PDB file of C-alpha atoms in Angstrom:
ATOM      1  CA  MET A   1     288.796 -84.876 286.934  1.00  0.00           C
ATOM      2  CA  SER A   2     291.129 -85.614 289.813  1.00  0.00           C
ATOM      3  CA  GLU A   3     294.032 -85.536 287.416  1.00  0.00           C
ATOM      4  CA  GLY A   4     292.976 -82.146 286.025  1.00  0.00           C
ATOM      5  CA  PHE A   5     292.384 -80.876 289.479  1.00  0.00           C
ATOM      6  CA  ASP A   6     295.833 -81.954 290.540  1.00  0.00           C
ATOM      7  CA  ILE A   7     297.436 -80.186 287.571  1.00  0.00           C
ATOM      8  CA  TYR A   8     295.718 -76.871 288.338  1.00  0.00           C
ATOM      9  CA  THR A   9     296.568 -77.217 292.008  1.00  0.00           C
ATOM     10  CA  VAL A  10     300.242 -77.716 291.203  1.00  0.00           C
ATOM     11  CA  ILE A  11     300.227 -74.704 288.848  1.00  0.00           C
ATOM     12  CA  ILE A  12     298.670 -72.436 291.537  1.00  0.00           C
ATOM     13  CA  LEU A  13     301.145 -73.594 294.169  1.00  0.00           C
ATOM     14  CA  VAL A  14     304.060 -72.926 291.833  1.00  0.00           C
ATOM     15  CA  LEU A  15     302.771 -69.409 291.079  1.00  0.00           C
ATOM     16  CA  ALA A  16     302.314 -68.690 294.812  1.00  0.00           C
ATOM     17  CA  VAL A  17     305.845 -69.811 295.610  1.00  0.00           C
ATOM     18  CA  PHE A  18     307.219 -67.712 292.742  1.00  0.00           C
ATOM     19  CA  ILE A  19     305.406 -64.545 293.862  1.00  0.00           C
ATOM     20  CA  PHE A  20     306.524 -65.041 297.496  1.00  0.00           C
ATOM     21  CA  LEU A  21     310.169 -65.379 296.474  1.00  0.00           C
ATOM     22  CA  ARG A  22     309.982 -62.193 294.347  1.00  0.00           C
ATOM     23  CA  LEU A  23     308.470 -60.171 297.166  1.00  0.00           C
ATOM     24  CA  ARG A  24     311.073 -61.457 299.614  1.00  0.00           C
ATOM     25  CA  SER A  25     313.935 -60.434 297.314  1.00  0.00           C
ATOM     26  CA  VAL A  26     312.543 -56.881 296.967  1.00  0.00           C
ATOM     27  CA  LEU A  27     311.421 -56.122 300.538  1.00  0.00           C
ATOM     28  CA  GLY A  28     313.829 -58.270 302.501  1.00  0.00           C
ATOM     29  CA  THR A  29     313.077 -59.697 305.928  1.00  0.00           C
ATOM     30  CA  ARG A  30     312.837 -57.910 309.358  1.00  0.00           C
ATOM     31  CA  THR A  31     315.073 -59.224 312.099  1.00  0.00           C
ATOM     32  CA  GLY A  32     314.019 -56.859 314.926  1.00  0.00           C
ATOM     33  CA  ASN A  33     317.392 -54.996 314.874  1.00  0.00           C
ATOM     34  CA  GLU A  34     316.583 -52.548 312.099  1.00  0.00           C
ATOM     35  CA  ARG A  35     317.345 -48.768 312.632  1.00  0.00           C
ATOM     36  CA  ARG A  36     314.228 -46.710 313.179  1.00  0.00           C
ATOM     37  CA  PRO A  37     313.380 -44.131 310.531  1.00  0.00           C
ATOM     38  CA  GLN A  38     314.799 -40.648 311.201  1.00  0.00           C
ATOM     39  CA  ASP A  39     312.353 -38.109 312.622  1.00  0.00           C
ATOM     40  CA  PRO A  40     313.071 -34.794 310.825  1.00  0.00           C
ATOM     41  CA  PHE A  41     311.915 -32.768 313.849  1.00  0.00           C
ATOM     42  CA  VAL A  42     314.377 -34.349 316.274  1.00  0.00           C
ATOM     43  CA  GLY A  43     317.910 -32.968 316.308  1.00  0.00           C
ATOM     44  CA  ARG A  44     320.721 -35.315 315.584  1.00  0.00           C
ATOM     45  CA  PRO A  45     322.962 -36.171 318.522  1.00  0.00           C
ATOM     46  CA  GLN A  46     326.348 -34.455 318.429  1.00  0.00           C
ATOM     47  CA  THR A  47     329.262 -36.709 317.771  1.00  0.00           C
ATOM     48  CA  LYS A  48     332.614 -36.242 319.415  1.00  0.00           C
ATOM     49  CA  PRO A  49     335.033 -34.612 316.956  1.00  0.00           C
ATOM     50  CA  GLU A  50     337.948 -36.680 315.874  1.00  0.00           C
ATOM     51  CA  PRO A  51     341.413 -35.413 316.838  1.00  0.00           C
ATOM     52  CA  PRO A  52     343.394 -33.776 314.010  1.00  0.00           C
ATOM     53  CA  ALA A  53     345.485 -36.172 311.995  1.00  0.00           C
ATOM     54  CA  ASN A  54     348.658 -34.048 312.176  1.00  0.00           C
ATOM     55  CA  ASP A  55     348.660 -34.156 316.018  1.00  0.00           C
ATOM     56  CA  LYS A  56     349.523 -30.390 316.278  1.00  0.00           C
ATOM     57  CA  VAL A  57     347.344 -29.636 319.293  1.00  0.00           C
ATOM     58  CA  ILE A  58     349.149 -27.508 321.891  1.00  0.00           C
ATOM     59  CA  PRO A  59     347.721 -28.150 325.370  1.00  0.00           C
ATOM     60  CA  LEU A  60     347.158 -25.163 327.641  1.00  0.00           C
ATOM     61  CA  PRO A  61     349.351 -25.132 330.716  1.00  0.00           C
ATOM     62  CA  GLN A  62     347.605 -26.259 333.857  1.00  0.00           C
ATOM     63  CA  ARG A  63     347.243 -23.635 336.578  1.00  0.00           C
ATOM     64  CA  THR A  64     349.026 -24.839 339.651  1.00  0.00           C
ATOM     65  CA  SER A  65     348.220 -23.521 343.061  1.00  0.00           C
ATOM     66  CA  GLU A  66     350.938 -21.256 344.382  1.00  0.00           C
ATOM     67  CA  PRO A  67     352.571 -22.338 347.603  1.00  0.00           C
ATOM     68  CA  GLN A  68     351.171 -20.598 350.616  1.00  0.00           C
ATOM     69  CA  ARG A  69     353.412 -17.771 351.644  1.00  0.00           C
ATOM     70  CA  PRO A  70     353.931 -17.139 355.320  1.00  0.00           C
ATOM     71  CA  ALA A  71     351.789 -14.306 356.587  1.00  0.00           C
ATOM     72  CA  GLN A  72     353.698 -11.051 356.657  1.00  0.00           C
ATOM     73  CA  PRO A  73     353.575  -9.185 359.931  1.00  0.00           C
ATOM     74  CA  ALA A  74     351.481  -6.043 359.780  1.00  0.00           C
ATOM     75  CA  GLU A  75     353.520  -2.910 359.348  1.00  0.00           C
ATOM     76  CA  PRO A  76     353.670  -0.973 362.561  1.00  0.00           C
ATOM     77  CA  ILE A  77     351.617   2.192 362.576  1.00  0.00           C
ATOM     78  CA  ALA A  78     353.855   5.172 362.833  1.00  0.00           C
ATOM     79  CA  GLU A  79     353.338   6.783 366.194  1.00  0.00           C
ATOM     80  CA  SER A  80     354.988  10.083 365.397  1.00  0.00           C
ATOM     81  CA  ALA A  81     353.225  12.643 363.234  1.00  0.00           C
ATOM     82  CA  GLY A  82     356.507  13.165 361.421  1.00  0.00           C
ATOM     83  CA  ASP A  83     356.354   9.662 359.951  1.00  0.00           C
ATOM     84  CA  ARG A  84     352.624   9.652 359.313  1.00  0.00           C
ATOM     85  CA  TRP A  85     352.244  13.115 357.763  1.00  0.00           C
ATOM     86  CA  ALA A  86     355.688  13.568 356.256  1.00  0.00           C
ATOM     87  CA  GLY A  87     355.607  16.274 353.594  1.00  0.00           C
ATOM     88  CA  VAL A  88     352.208  17.518 354.819  1.00  0.00           C
ATOM     89  CA  ALA A  89     352.559  18.624 358.441  1.00  0.00           C
ATOM     90  CA  GLU A  90     355.363  19.242 360.902  1.00  0.00           C
ATOM     91  CA  PRO A  91     355.772  16.638 363.668  1.00  0.00           C
ATOM     92  CA  ASP A  92     353.656  17.261 366.759  1.00  0.00           C
ATOM     93  CA  SER A  93     352.147  20.397 365.241  1.00  0.00           C
ATOM     94  CA  ALA A  94     348.524  21.497 365.582  1.00  0.00           C
ATOM     95  CA  VAL A  95     347.941  20.476 361.964  1.00  0.00           C
ATOM     96  CA  ALA A  96     349.421  17.010 362.567  1.00  0.00           C
ATOM     97  CA  ARG A  97     347.253  16.490 365.642  1.00  0.00           C
ATOM     98  CA  GLY A  98     344.196  17.599 363.693  1.00  0.00           C
ATOM     99  CA  LEU A  99     345.011  15.172 360.880  1.00  0.00           C
ATOM    100  CA  ASP A 100     345.361  12.431 363.491  1.00  0.00           C
ATOM    101  CA  GLN A 101     341.828  13.206 364.650  1.00  0.00           C
ATOM    102  CA  ILE A 102     340.480  12.938 361.120  1.00  0.00           C
ATOM    103  CA  ALA A 103     342.382   9.706 360.455  1.00  0.00           C
ATOM    104  CA  ALA A 104     341.041   8.195 363.674  1.00  0.00           C
ATOM    105  CA  ALA A 105     337.444   9.044 362.700  1.00  0.00           C
ATOM    106  CA  GLU A 106     337.772   8.428 358.960  1.00  0.00           C
ATOM    107  CA  ARG A 107     339.563   5.204 358.071  1.00  0.00           C
ATOM    108  CA  GLY A 108     341.641   5.468 354.921  1.00  0.00           C
ATOM    109  CA  PHE A 109     342.059   9.240 355.068  1.00  0.00           C
ATOM    110  CA  ASP A 110     345.018  10.285 352.917  1.00  0.00           C
ATOM    111  CA  ALA A 111     346.246  13.841 353.392  1.00  0.00           C
ATOM    112  CA  LYS A 112     348.336  13.886 350.220  1.00  0.00           C
ATOM    113  CA  GLY A 113     345.449  12.524 348.183  1.00  0.00           C
ATOM    114  CA  PHE A 114     343.198  15.148 349.749  1.00  0.00           C
ATOM    115  CA  LEU A 115     345.554  17.929 348.629  1.00  0.00           C
ATOM    116  CA  VAL A 116     345.457  16.660 345.046  1.00  0.00           C
ATOM    117  CA  GLY A 117     341.680  16.825 345.072  1.00  0.00           C
ATOM    118  CA  ALA A 118     341.656  20.214 346.820  1.00  0.00           C
ATOM    119  CA  LYS A 119     343.864  21.756 344.136  1.00  0.00           C
ATOM    120  CA  ALA A 120     341.605  20.431 341.380  1.00  0.00           C
ATOM    121  CA  ALA A 121     338.528  21.791 343.194  1.00  0.00           C
ATOM    122  CA  TYR A 122     340.210  25.182 343.716  1.00  0.00           C
ATOM    123  CA  GLU A 123     340.912  25.630 340.017  1.00  0.00           C
ATOM    124  CA  MET A 124     337.394  24.498 339.057  1.00  0.00           C
ATOM    125  CA  ILE A 125     335.741  26.875 341.538  1.00  0.00           C
ATOM    126  CA  VAL A 126     337.828  29.915 340.564  1.00  0.00           C
ATOM    127  CA  THR A 127     337.207  29.274 336.861  1.00  0.00           C
ATOM    128  CA  ALA A 128     333.477  28.586 337.279  1.00  0.00           C
ATOM    129  CA  PHE A 129     332.958  31.694 339.424  1.00  0.00           C
ATOM    130  CA  ALA A 130     334.623  33.905 336.816  1.00  0.00           C
ATOM    131  CA  ALA A 131     332.428  32.388 334.101  1.00  0.00           C
ATOM    132  CA  GLY A 132     329.275  32.663 336.207  1.00  0.00           C
ATOM    133  CA  ASP A 133     328.777  28.890 335.920  1.00  0.00           C
ATOM    134  CA  ARG A 134     326.395  28.181 338.790  1.00  0.00           C
ATOM    135  CA  LYS A 135     325.799  24.564 337.677  1.00  0.00           C
ATOM    136  CA  SER A 136     329.467  23.635 338.094  1.00  0.00           C
ATOM    137  CA  LEU A 137     329.749  25.490 341.399  1.00  0.00           C
ATOM    138  CA  LYS A 138     326.774  23.929 343.174  1.00  0.00           C
ATOM    139  CA  PRO A 139     328.160  20.407 343.871  1.00  0.00           C
ATOM    140  CA  LEU A 140     331.486  21.854 345.072  1.00  0.00           C
ATOM    141  CA  LEU A 141     330.177  24.343 347.628  1.00  0.00           C
ATOM    142  CA  ALA A 142     328.267  24.159 350.874  1.00  0.00           C
ATOM    143  CA  ARG A 143     324.830  25.724 350.621  1.00  0.00           C
ATOM    144  CA  GLU A 144     325.733  28.987 352.374  1.00  0.00           C
ATOM    145  CA  VAL A 145     328.858  29.462 350.276  1.00  0.00           C
ATOM    146  CA  PHE A 146     326.968  28.689 347.065  1.00  0.00           C
ATOM    147  CA  ASP A 147     324.304  31.261 347.950  1.00  0.00           C
ATOM    148  CA  SER A 148     327.033  33.860 348.507  1.00  0.00           C
ATOM    149  CA  PHE A 149     328.772  33.065 345.234  1.00  0.00           C
ATOM    150  CA  ALA A 150     325.487  33.007 343.320  1.00  0.00           C
ATOM    151  CA  GLN A 151     324.546  36.435 344.734  1.00  0.00           C
ATOM    152  CA  ALA A 152     327.906  37.896 343.706  1.00  0.00           C
ATOM    153  CA  ILE A 153     327.416  36.519 340.180  1.00  0.00           C
ATOM    154  CA  ALA A 154     323.875  37.936 340.024  1.00  0.00           C
ATOM    155  CA  ASP A 155     325.097  41.391 341.165  1.00  0.00           C
ATOM    156  CA  ARG A 156     327.806  41.336 338.509  1.00  0.00           C
ATOM    157  CA  GLU A 157     325.321  40.332 335.829  1.00  0.00           C
ATOM    158  CA  SER A 158     322.875  43.075 336.885  1.00  0.00           C
ATOM    159  CA  ARG A 159     325.602  45.668 336.271  1.00  0.00           C
ATOM    160  CA  GLY A 160     326.405  44.142 332.900  1.00  0.00           C
ATOM    161  CA  GLU A 161     329.939  43.276 333.953  1.00  0.00           C
ATOM    162  CA  THR A 162     331.928  40.350 332.586  1.00  0.00           C
ATOM    163  CA  VAL A 163     335.060  38.644 333.866  1.00  0.00           C
ATOM    164  CA  GLU A 164     337.827  37.320 331.637  1.00  0.00           C
ATOM    165  CA  SER A 165     339.875  34.761 333.557  1.00  0.00           C
ATOM    166  CA  ASN A 166     342.841  32.599 332.626  1.00  0.00           C
ATOM    167  CA  PHE A 167     344.061  30.233 335.341  1.00  0.00           C
ATOM    168  CA  VAL A 168     347.841  29.936 335.052  1.00  0.00           C
ATOM    169  CA  SER A 169     348.994  27.678 337.894  1.00  0.00           C
ATOM    170  CA  ILE A 170     348.864  26.740 341.558  1.00  0.00           C
ATOM    171  CA  GLU A 171     352.244  27.533 342.998  1.00  0.00           C
ATOM    172  CA  LYS A 172     351.582  26.075 346.435  1.00  0.00           C
ATOM    173  CA  ALA A 173     348.878  24.326 348.399  1.00  0.00           C
ATOM    174  CA  GLU A 174     349.470  23.538 352.069  1.00  0.00           C
ATOM    175  CA  ILE A 175     347.259  22.352 354.900  1.00  0.00           C
ATOM    176  CA  VAL A 176     347.180  24.987 357.632  1.00  0.00           C
ATOM    177  CA  GLY A 177     344.385  23.561 359.766  1.00  0.00           C
ATOM    178  CA  ALA A 178     342.568  20.299 360.450  1.00  0.00           C
ATOM    179  CA  GLU A 179     339.997  19.106 362.967  1.00  0.00           C
ATOM    180  CA  VAL A 180     336.879  17.041 363.573  1.00  0.00           C
ATOM    181  CA  ALA A 181     333.962  19.169 364.725  1.00  0.00           C
ATOM    182  CA  SER A 182     330.426  17.840 365.245  1.00  0.00           C
ATOM    183  CA  LYS A 183     331.131  14.709 363.172  1.00  0.00           C
ATOM    184  CA  SER A 184     332.481  16.879 360.379  1.00  0.00           C
ATOM    185  CA  ALA A 185     336.063  16.550 359.173  1.00  0.00           C
ATOM    186  CA  GLN A 186     337.399  19.976 358.266  1.00  0.00           C
ATOM    187  CA  VAL A 187     340.658  20.786 356.492  1.00  0.00           C
ATOM    188  CA  THR A 188     341.883  24.313 355.791  1.00  0.00           C
ATOM    189  CA  VAL A 189     344.224  24.854 352.842  1.00  0.00           C
ATOM    190  CA  ARG A 190     346.286  27.901 351.890  1.00  0.00           C
ATOM    191  CA  PHE A 191     346.552  28.313 348.121  1.00  0.00           C
ATOM    192  CA  VAL A 192     349.076  30.458 346.276  1.00  0.00           C
ATOM    193  CA  SER A 193     348.161  30.714 342.604  1.00  0.00           C
ATOM    194  CA  LYS A 194     348.798  32.744 339.469  1.00  0.00           C
ATOM    195  CA  LEU A 195     345.876  34.125 337.505  1.00  0.00           C
ATOM    196  CA  ILE A 196     345.176  36.513 334.674  1.00  0.00           C
ATOM    197  CA  THR A 197     341.855  38.196 335.337  1.00  0.00           C
ATOM    198  CA  ALA A 198     340.135  41.252 333.943  1.00  0.00           C
ATOM    199  CA  THR A 199     336.714  42.692 334.726  1.00  0.00           C
ATOM    200  CA  ARG A 200     334.929  44.798 332.111  1.00  0.00           C
ATOM    201  CA  ASP A 201     331.798  46.912 332.302  1.00  0.00           C
ATOM    202  CA  LYS A 202     328.864  46.679 329.916  1.00  0.00           C
ATOM    203  CA  THR A 203     330.694  48.899 327.393  1.00  0.00           C
ATOM    204  CA  GLY A 204     333.729  46.603 327.416  1.00  0.00           C
ATOM    205  CA  ALA A 205     335.942  49.030 329.289  1.00  0.00           C
ATOM    206  CA  LEU A 206     338.439  47.507 331.728  1.00  0.00           C
ATOM    207  CA  ILE A 207     337.455  48.364 335.302  1.00  0.00           C
ATOM    208  CA  ASP A 208     339.572  45.898 337.299  1.00  0.00           C
ATOM    209  CA  GLY A 209     342.583  43.629 336.801  1.00  0.00           C
ATOM    210  CA  SER A 210     344.543  43.192 333.593  1.00  0.00           C
ATOM    211  CA  ALA A 211     344.047  41.281 330.378  1.00  0.00           C
ATOM    212  CA  THR A 212     347.770  40.525 330.059  1.00  0.00           C
ATOM    213  CA  GLU A 213     349.494  40.701 333.434  1.00  0.00           C
ATOM    214  CA  ILE A 214     349.717  37.670 335.730  1.00  0.00           C
ATOM    215  CA  ALA A 215     348.522  38.359 339.241  1.00  0.00           C
ATOM    216  CA  ASP A 216     349.447  36.455 342.399  1.00  0.00           C
ATOM    217  CA  LEU A 217     346.452  35.260 344.398  1.00  0.00           C
ATOM    218  CA  VAL A 218     346.466  33.935 347.968  1.00  0.00           C
ATOM    219  CA  ASP A 219     343.366  32.263 349.414  1.00  0.00           C
ATOM    220  CA  VAL A 220     342.640  30.280 352.569  1.00  0.00           C
ATOM    221  CA  TRP A 221     339.776  27.865 352.017  1.00  0.00           C
ATOM    222  CA  THR A 222     338.211  25.327 354.355  1.00  0.00           C
ATOM    223  CA  PHE A 223     336.753  22.087 353.027  1.00  0.00           C
ATOM    224  CA  ALA A 224     334.529  19.714 354.989  1.00  0.00           C
ATOM    225  CA  ARG A 225     332.704  16.424 354.747  1.00  0.00           C
ATOM    226  CA  GLU A 226     330.646  14.352 357.158  1.00  0.00           C
ATOM    227  CA  VAL A 227     332.736  11.611 358.769  1.00  0.00           C
ATOM    228  CA  ASN A 228     332.154   8.184 357.156  1.00  0.00           C
ATOM    229  CA  ALA A 229     329.417   9.555 354.909  1.00  0.00           C
ATOM    230  CA  ARG A 230     328.551   7.679 351.719  1.00  0.00           C
ATOM    231  CA  ASP A 231     329.254  10.808 349.699  1.00  0.00           C
ATOM    232  CA  PRO A 232     333.056  10.956 349.385  1.00  0.00           C
ATOM    233  CA  ASN A 233     333.131  14.570 348.172  1.00  0.00           C
ATOM    234  CA  TRP A 234     334.525  17.432 350.197  1.00  0.00           C
ATOM    235  CA  ARG A 235     332.761  20.787 349.891  1.00  0.00           C
ATOM    236  CA  LEU A 236     334.018  24.314 350.382  1.00  0.00           C
ATOM    237  CA  ILE A 237     332.489  25.753 353.576  1.00  0.00           C
ATOM    238  CA  SER A 238     334.408  29.028 353.925  1.00  0.00           C
ATOM    239  CA  THR A 239     336.833  31.312 352.079  1.00  0.00           C
ATOM    240  CA  GLU A 240     339.303  33.858 353.430  1.00  0.00           C
ATOM    241  CA  PRO A 241     341.369  35.902 350.974  1.00  0.00           C
ATOM    242  CA  LEU A 242     344.733  37.221 352.239  1.00  0.00           C
TER     243      LEU A 242
END
């Protein structure tokens, strides 16, 4: 019995060893340094790209700080009106002194730039008035002037009259007056322009002007704006035809 028992025991031990070796060869052994399984919901870390093999990378030039230049002395402010308002006003004239007042109250005032804007406004106002365009006139005129223009347009419309107008050119625009009054900068400009204008009655008959002839027009207009106001626009406050 002991001999049989020993034989069966040996057979079982051999089978156990055989099965263990088979499992070990299939599953392997864990050392503690194995890589954890990848979680599909976790993004993969970005790897640093390898440099190109052909080495054709052109580096951008580095910005270098420019050497500090010595401070330039401030240009002296011209004391004579002739230097300051050259091409706009005669030296030591009433206009030049008035422009000095405006420049002292309104930093950055540019008389030549003002004239450019005044000429553009003049053409827009003349054209809009002829067309009866109240919407275009309103932001360019002071309230009293707008009311006067609007009334003239309404009177014309009530008579059934129409105006045909073709603005040809502004021959000259010169500042003839300037001052600061009650915190209001005021500049008066004399315009000489060429215009083709014809007024017709409700039947279409010509009652004033000409549809073909160019007429010379001379106007003296005064523009104003509140000194240092946020609104940079100048508005027409008075007109004086000559």
